[in-house]
Amino acid sequence: MSHVLTLNAGSSSLKFGFFRLNGTVEDPDPRIVGSIERIGAGERAHIKAKRQDGFVLIDQEFGRNHVPDHDTALARAVEFLKEQRPQAKLDAVGHRVVHGGPDYDEPVELTQTVMDRLAQFEPLAPLHQPHNLAGARAALKLFPEAVQLACFDTAFHRNHPWVNDTFAIPRKYYDQGVRRYGFHGLSYQYISETLHQIAPHLHMGRTVVAHLGNGASMCGLMGGRSVASTMGFSALDGLPMGTRCGQLDPGVLLYMLMNEGMTPAEIEDELYRKSGLLGLSGLSNDMRTLEAAGTEEARQAIDYFVFRIRRELGGLVAALGGISTMVFCGGIGENSALIREKVCAGMGWIGMELDETRNMRNERIISTDFSRVRILIIPTDEEIVIARAARDMLARRAEAAA
Ligand code: ADP
């Protein structure tokens, strides 16, 4: 029996998934999924994990400073998994890596050469890539026998048209790698594959996916492939997010630099950690808190979030030349009836008609029977995309060895 571990290292968190493979074709079977949050010196980290049936296996805080870095977090996660599955041998470890740069448009085995190449993309994603690679280095040490692979958030978008890949600045920057990469690719791939399974005729058409979580972006798909997306060079562009600004006139950066005298590090902190819903509401980055708050600022933060989604929706529909399906996913997209209702309000002109009752119940299809555009909720699952990639890589290696 083969097993796969999936790892998704964020700036202060590590998500892990333990999958059993039942052959080379069947979907990997998720046995345990969990996370360690609040990794860092002086913090009290928290581990949570459940079985696929929802049974909670652990929900526990560590002592202060017990999980100061990602190496320790991985060691803790592995200890826990070994307690749960002492007999299981790991055949592959799949890593979510934010940036594959211009090179990688599919998962790749993590050799030293690949690791070195990926480290060169650190300046392109300074808040994510170093953590992803730290997780990969730690796993390479812990599981030298397992196949290790990287699955990229950028890969799904690599073949989008050139006009969506570039900025109108001197060409040398494009050659240096200053491009519109687009992110959340593992989520979009999951949605695309799921559409293919559940509604192949919709998959063939024009789809706009709104991945609305703490990080948020939208993607236009034609025949299941990325045509345009709202995130660009970094994970800052496009929609406003929990703490990230979203679309911004670059003149604002010049203002911060020249008039406010801010340092690059201060600007980075302002745009990544203090902006978005948090910056506008002055209250929280969490949509549930904002929906419950009822203050003018919280309402305005929600209004801006919705306004940007609607603008981007119009832009993506124009880029696609129409729309047949709209998909909501991510923590907000899957759970907030209010946001979905506000996004879809008055969108009859592009054929979108939301069914109020289905929307309130978070049903799979939330459009009316007469809506020209199908509106769906599809809970996303980035981990299974990584596990499938690991399954396929193991199968290819076995075939090559035979
Ligand atoms: P991440 O990008 O960190 O993976 P998630 O996809 O988990 O984020 O989404 C987190 C967001 O989803 C938070 O803003 C949270 O408030 C929001 N959310 C979760 N459940 C609900 C709900 N029932 N109503 C409104 N917002 C929700």
XYZ file of C-alpha atoms and ligand atoms in Angstrom:
429
model
C 0.000 0.000 0.000
C 1.484 3.397 -0.996
C 1.156 6.561 1.057
C 1.632 10.215 0.256
C 2.226 13.156 2.559
C 1.222 16.593 1.281
C 2.764 19.707 2.806
C 1.706 23.287 2.440
C 3.980 25.653 4.369
C 2.724 29.222 4.859
C 4.512 32.041 6.639
C 3.378 30.852 10.085
C 1.511 27.652 9.352
C 2.008 24.151 8.005
C -0.904 22.230 6.526
C -0.443 18.496 6.079
C -2.408 15.694 4.469
C -1.846 11.957 4.697
C -3.241 9.996 1.755
C -3.462 6.328 0.877
C -3.039 5.426 -2.771
C -5.275 2.697 -4.129
C -3.535 2.071 -7.430
C -2.459 4.370 -10.202
C -5.871 5.573 -11.366
C -8.191 5.821 -8.374
C -8.337 9.085 -6.481
C -5.976 9.211 -3.492
C -7.831 8.490 -0.272
C -7.400 11.263 2.322
C -6.881 9.546 5.698
C -5.784 12.485 7.850
C -5.717 16.221 7.187
C -4.401 18.764 9.645
C -2.426 21.899 10.318
C -0.052 23.525 12.733
C -0.760 27.231 13.109
C 1.176 30.046 14.795
C 4.668 28.671 14.162
C 7.323 31.070 15.464
C 9.643 32.060 18.290
C 7.693 33.090 21.391
C 4.397 31.754 20.014
C 2.111 29.024 21.272
C 1.583 26.867 18.200
C -1.613 24.881 17.734
C -2.039 21.492 16.056
C -5.374 20.306 14.670
C -6.105 17.198 12.644
C -9.074 15.124 11.643
C -9.898 11.922 9.860
C -11.694 11.950 6.531
C -15.005 11.265 8.307
C -14.562 14.498 10.280
C -13.529 12.815 13.547
C -11.128 15.151 15.383
C -7.880 13.322 16.194
C -6.079 16.192 17.880
C -6.802 19.824 18.773
C -4.079 20.989 21.075
C -1.840 23.927 21.922
C 1.909 23.498 22.322
C 3.854 25.285 25.051
C 5.288 28.694 24.238
C 8.354 28.415 21.981
C 7.853 24.684 21.414
C 7.476 25.157 17.655
C 9.831 28.032 16.791
C 10.309 27.148 13.087
C 9.097 25.047 10.167
C 11.622 22.243 10.750
C 10.189 21.706 14.215
C 6.627 21.988 12.917
C 7.285 19.268 10.355
C 8.914 17.073 13.013
C 5.814 17.544 15.242
C 3.436 16.743 12.400
C 5.431 13.621 11.532
C 5.518 12.474 15.196
C 1.759 12.812 15.281
C 1.285 10.916 12.007
C 3.599 8.124 13.186
C 1.507 7.731 16.351
C -1.601 7.494 14.206
C -0.191 5.236 11.489
C 2.885 3.492 12.930
C 3.084 0.957 10.081
C 2.664 3.311 7.153
C 5.621 3.797 4.840
C 5.787 7.063 2.946
C 6.375 6.748 -0.803
C 6.090 10.388 -1.777
C 5.982 13.853 -0.248
C 4.199 16.514 -2.297
C 4.950 20.162 -1.563
C 2.897 23.170 -2.447
C 5.380 25.711 -3.782
C 3.987 29.128 -4.592
C 6.362 30.079 -7.368
C 7.538 27.995 -10.290
C 8.767 31.118 -12.098
C 8.553 31.141 -15.882
C 10.001 27.596 -16.097
C 7.552 25.165 -14.587
C 4.083 24.513 -15.929
C 3.628 21.162 -14.178
C 4.744 19.369 -11.008
C 8.435 18.533 -10.875
C 10.568 16.166 -8.832
C 12.597 18.028 -6.219
C 16.250 17.379 -6.956
C 19.042 19.609 -5.680
C 19.201 21.348 -9.085
C 15.465 22.080 -8.967
C 15.727 23.326 -5.362
C 18.512 25.723 -6.412
C 16.417 26.978 -9.328
C 13.384 27.487 -7.077
C 15.485 29.417 -4.565
C 16.193 31.914 -7.371
C 12.472 32.741 -7.414
C 12.500 33.812 -3.754
C 12.637 37.539 -4.664
C 9.436 36.996 -6.704
C 7.503 35.703 -3.663
C 9.470 36.760 -0.583
C 6.706 35.986 1.896
C 5.928 32.480 0.651
C 8.735 30.873 -1.327
C 11.371 30.740 1.468
C 8.898 28.935 3.761
C 7.864 26.506 1.030
C 11.491 25.645 0.356
C 12.345 25.402 4.073
C 9.552 22.815 4.363
C 10.927 20.947 1.352
C 14.482 20.930 2.748
C 13.273 19.609 6.103
C 11.233 16.866 4.394
C 14.173 15.851 2.182
C 16.202 15.273 5.348
C 13.416 13.405 7.141
C 12.339 11.197 4.225
C 15.374 10.635 2.003
C 13.766 7.525 0.489
C 10.481 9.138 -0.546
C 9.962 10.807 -3.922
C 9.628 14.543 -3.286
C 7.786 16.768 -5.709
C 6.813 20.409 -5.988
C 3.373 21.527 -7.177
C 3.222 25.178 -8.151
C 0.531 27.802 -7.678
C 1.744 29.496 -10.827
C 1.844 26.401 -13.066
C -1.850 26.367 -13.998
C -1.531 29.844 -15.539
C 1.750 29.368 -17.391
C 0.122 28.924 -20.765
C -2.197 31.907 -20.580
C -1.934 34.368 -23.486
C 1.008 36.788 -23.637
C -1.199 39.846 -23.088
C -2.058 38.390 -19.696
C 1.567 37.551 -18.991
C 3.134 40.964 -19.366
C 3.153 44.511 -18.004
C 3.701 47.571 -20.181
C 7.158 48.386 -18.818
C 10.473 48.066 -20.687
C 10.922 44.561 -22.057
C 14.039 43.799 -20.063
C 11.838 43.323 -16.983
C 9.822 40.616 -18.719
C 13.068 38.820 -19.517
C 14.103 39.166 -15.867
C 10.899 37.391 -14.849
C 8.696 40.390 -14.052
C 5.488 38.871 -15.409
C 1.889 38.286 -14.510
C 2.180 34.794 -13.098
C -1.175 34.364 -11.397
C -1.608 32.253 -8.258
C -4.087 29.904 -6.521
C -3.382 27.547 -9.419
C -3.870 24.358 -7.393
C -7.327 25.542 -6.391
C -8.251 26.447 -9.984
C -6.960 23.106 -11.199
C -9.165 21.352 -8.645
C -12.197 23.333 -9.770
C -11.422 22.686 -13.421
C -11.028 18.916 -12.833
C -14.180 18.778 -10.725
C -16.192 20.605 -13.386
C -14.857 18.130 -15.919
C -16.159 15.269 -13.741
C -19.536 16.647 -12.720
C -20.506 18.700 -15.766
C -18.257 18.131 -18.800
C -20.414 20.392 -20.976
C -19.834 23.288 -18.555
C -16.114 22.500 -18.364
C -15.936 22.978 -22.145
C -17.358 26.472 -21.901
C -16.390 29.822 -20.396
C -16.050 29.821 -16.618
C -15.186 32.455 -14.052
C -13.938 31.076 -10.726
C -13.890 33.300 -7.646
C -11.516 31.876 -5.040
C -12.512 34.003 -2.062
C -10.607 33.186 1.113
C -8.192 35.080 3.270
C -6.197 35.228 0.035
C -8.529 35.944 -2.886
C -8.339 35.943 -6.654
C -10.430 35.203 -9.721
C -9.646 33.280 -12.876
C -11.263 33.040 -16.302
C -11.183 29.531 -17.768
C -11.876 28.502 -21.327
C -12.285 24.753 -21.798
C -10.826 24.317 -18.296
C -7.628 26.275 -19.024
C -6.564 29.598 -17.541
C -7.057 32.550 -19.875
C -6.755 35.447 -17.433
C -6.533 35.935 -13.682
C -6.582 38.807 -11.244
C -3.313 38.110 -9.446
C -0.168 39.088 -11.247
C 3.498 39.367 -10.401
C 2.934 38.874 -6.696
C 0.104 37.650 -4.507
C -0.865 41.298 -3.882
C -2.698 42.244 -7.064
C -6.364 41.975 -8.006
C -8.993 41.617 -5.299
C -8.568 43.104 -1.837
C -7.888 40.289 0.649
C -7.871 39.748 4.406
C -4.802 41.929 4.896
C -3.527 42.494 1.322
C -4.405 45.547 -0.726
C -5.318 44.080 -4.120
C -5.191 46.317 -7.201
C -3.263 49.522 -6.523
C -2.107 52.423 -8.666
C 1.719 52.154 -8.637
C 1.713 55.895 -7.994
C 0.617 55.060 -4.451
C 3.906 53.219 -3.920
C 5.814 56.266 -5.141
C 3.801 58.424 -2.737
C 4.625 56.125 0.178
C 8.295 56.138 -0.767
C 8.748 59.782 -1.554
C 6.187 61.637 0.557
C 5.871 59.369 3.557
C 9.552 58.428 3.538
C 8.661 54.792 4.159
C 11.262 52.072 3.714
C 10.617 49.150 1.318
C 10.149 46.857 4.332
C 7.548 49.222 5.818
C 5.661 49.409 2.535
C 5.741 45.634 2.223
C 4.313 45.322 5.725
C 1.615 47.915 4.997
C 0.481 46.254 1.760
C 0.717 42.590 2.790
C -0.339 42.704 6.430
C -2.233 45.898 7.209
C -4.350 46.541 4.136
C -7.356 44.837 2.554
C -10.382 44.132 4.739
C -8.354 44.788 7.885
C -7.021 48.124 6.671
C -10.399 49.367 5.463
C -12.450 48.194 8.435
C -9.867 49.002 11.096
C -11.368 45.965 12.791
C -10.576 42.562 11.321
C -9.386 40.586 8.301
C -12.058 37.995 8.983
C -15.231 38.181 6.896
C -17.374 36.573 9.618
C -16.360 39.298 12.071
C -17.067 42.019 9.505
C -20.480 40.607 8.592
C -21.433 40.548 12.283
C -19.911 43.922 13.191
C -22.477 46.295 11.689
C -20.150 49.320 11.816
C -19.935 51.778 8.916
C -16.259 50.884 8.305
C -16.986 47.141 8.272
C -19.818 47.736 5.770
C -17.542 49.817 3.580
C -14.836 47.139 3.642
C -17.419 44.572 2.480
C -18.742 46.985 -0.173
C -15.244 47.523 -1.577
C -14.545 43.769 -1.611
C -17.791 43.135 -3.512
C -17.270 46.080 -5.875
C -13.840 44.789 -6.907
C -15.165 41.259 -7.452
C -17.922 42.624 -9.711
C -15.478 44.775 -11.688
C -13.105 41.870 -12.183
C -16.024 39.648 -13.148
C -16.935 42.075 -15.920
C -13.303 42.196 -17.065
C -12.917 38.429 -17.086
C -16.183 37.955 -18.987
C -14.865 40.390 -21.605
C -11.521 38.544 -21.757
C -13.364 35.228 -22.219
C -15.902 36.623 -24.677
C -18.823 35.448 -22.529
C -19.625 33.300 -19.540
C -21.475 30.017 -19.070
C -20.505 29.130 -15.495
C -19.576 31.029 -12.349
C -17.967 29.105 -9.474
C -17.512 30.298 -5.894
C -14.892 28.659 -3.666
C -12.620 29.444 -0.699
C -13.749 30.132 2.874
C -15.853 33.167 1.898
C -17.009 31.853 -1.484
C -18.166 28.549 0.007
C -19.802 29.914 3.157
C -20.935 33.497 2.808
C -24.419 33.690 1.283
C -24.305 37.453 1.821
C -21.195 38.024 -0.307
C -22.454 35.734 -3.092
C -25.788 37.548 -3.106
C -24.116 40.957 -3.318
C -21.757 39.793 -6.088
C -24.608 38.394 -8.195
C -27.113 41.197 -7.570
C -28.221 42.872 -10.812
C -26.001 40.629 -12.958
C -28.961 39.572 -15.105
C -27.368 41.522 -17.994
C -24.728 38.793 -18.306
C -27.283 36.064 -17.680
C -26.638 35.425 -13.990
C -29.662 34.858 -11.772
C -29.136 33.694 -8.221
C -31.738 31.530 -6.457
C -32.130 33.066 -2.997
C -33.107 29.862 -1.186
C -30.412 27.694 -2.778
C -27.880 30.397 -2.002
C -28.936 30.599 1.661
C -28.572 26.814 1.928
C -25.074 26.790 0.352
C -26.280 24.289 -2.256
C -24.043 23.057 -5.077
C -26.127 24.840 -7.769
C -27.266 28.244 -6.586
C -28.601 29.732 -9.834
C -32.290 29.623 -10.759
C -33.489 27.007 -13.244
C -33.866 29.812 -15.825
C -30.474 31.424 -15.311
C -28.440 31.318 -18.525
C -25.260 31.158 -16.451
C -24.888 28.233 -14.031
C -23.727 29.509 -10.636
C -22.046 26.840 -8.503
C -20.375 26.408 -5.133
C -17.502 23.923 -5.307
C -15.513 23.470 -2.072
C -11.905 23.591 -3.209
C -9.238 21.041 -2.241
C -5.639 21.931 -3.006
C -4.260 18.953 -1.068
C -5.878 16.349 -3.305
C -4.376 18.035 -6.375
C -0.924 17.552 -4.829
C -1.725 13.942 -3.862
C -2.882 13.192 -7.426
C 0.337 14.656 -8.817
C 2.316 12.414 -6.431
C 0.278 9.373 -7.514
C 0.983 10.141 -11.179
C 4.686 10.698 -10.575
C 4.986 7.395 -8.678
C 3.146 5.638 -11.504
C 5.482 7.107 -14.136
C 8.559 6.047 -12.151
C 7.197 2.547 -11.696
C 6.520 2.324 -15.416
C 9.991 3.591 -16.276
C 11.551 1.048 -13.885
C 9.524 -1.867 -15.309
P -7.101 30.889 3.428
O -6.853 31.786 2.258
O -6.304 31.267 4.648
O -7.069 29.396 3.097
P -9.951 30.410 3.821
O -10.240 29.898 2.462
O -9.979 29.445 4.955
O -8.607 31.232 3.866
O -11.034 31.586 4.103
C -11.016 32.318 5.286
C -12.112 33.375 5.182
O -13.388 32.716 5.036
C -12.221 34.247 6.423
O -12.392 35.611 6.045
C -13.489 33.752 7.079
O -14.143 34.740 7.828
C -14.318 33.385 5.865
N -15.456 32.545 6.246
C -15.447 31.269 6.688
N -16.707 30.873 7.006
C -17.528 31.925 6.762
C -18.940 32.170 6.873
N -19.767 31.227 7.329
N -19.417 33.383 6.511
C -18.596 34.344 6.057
N -17.266 34.185 5.928
C -16.735 33.002 6.266
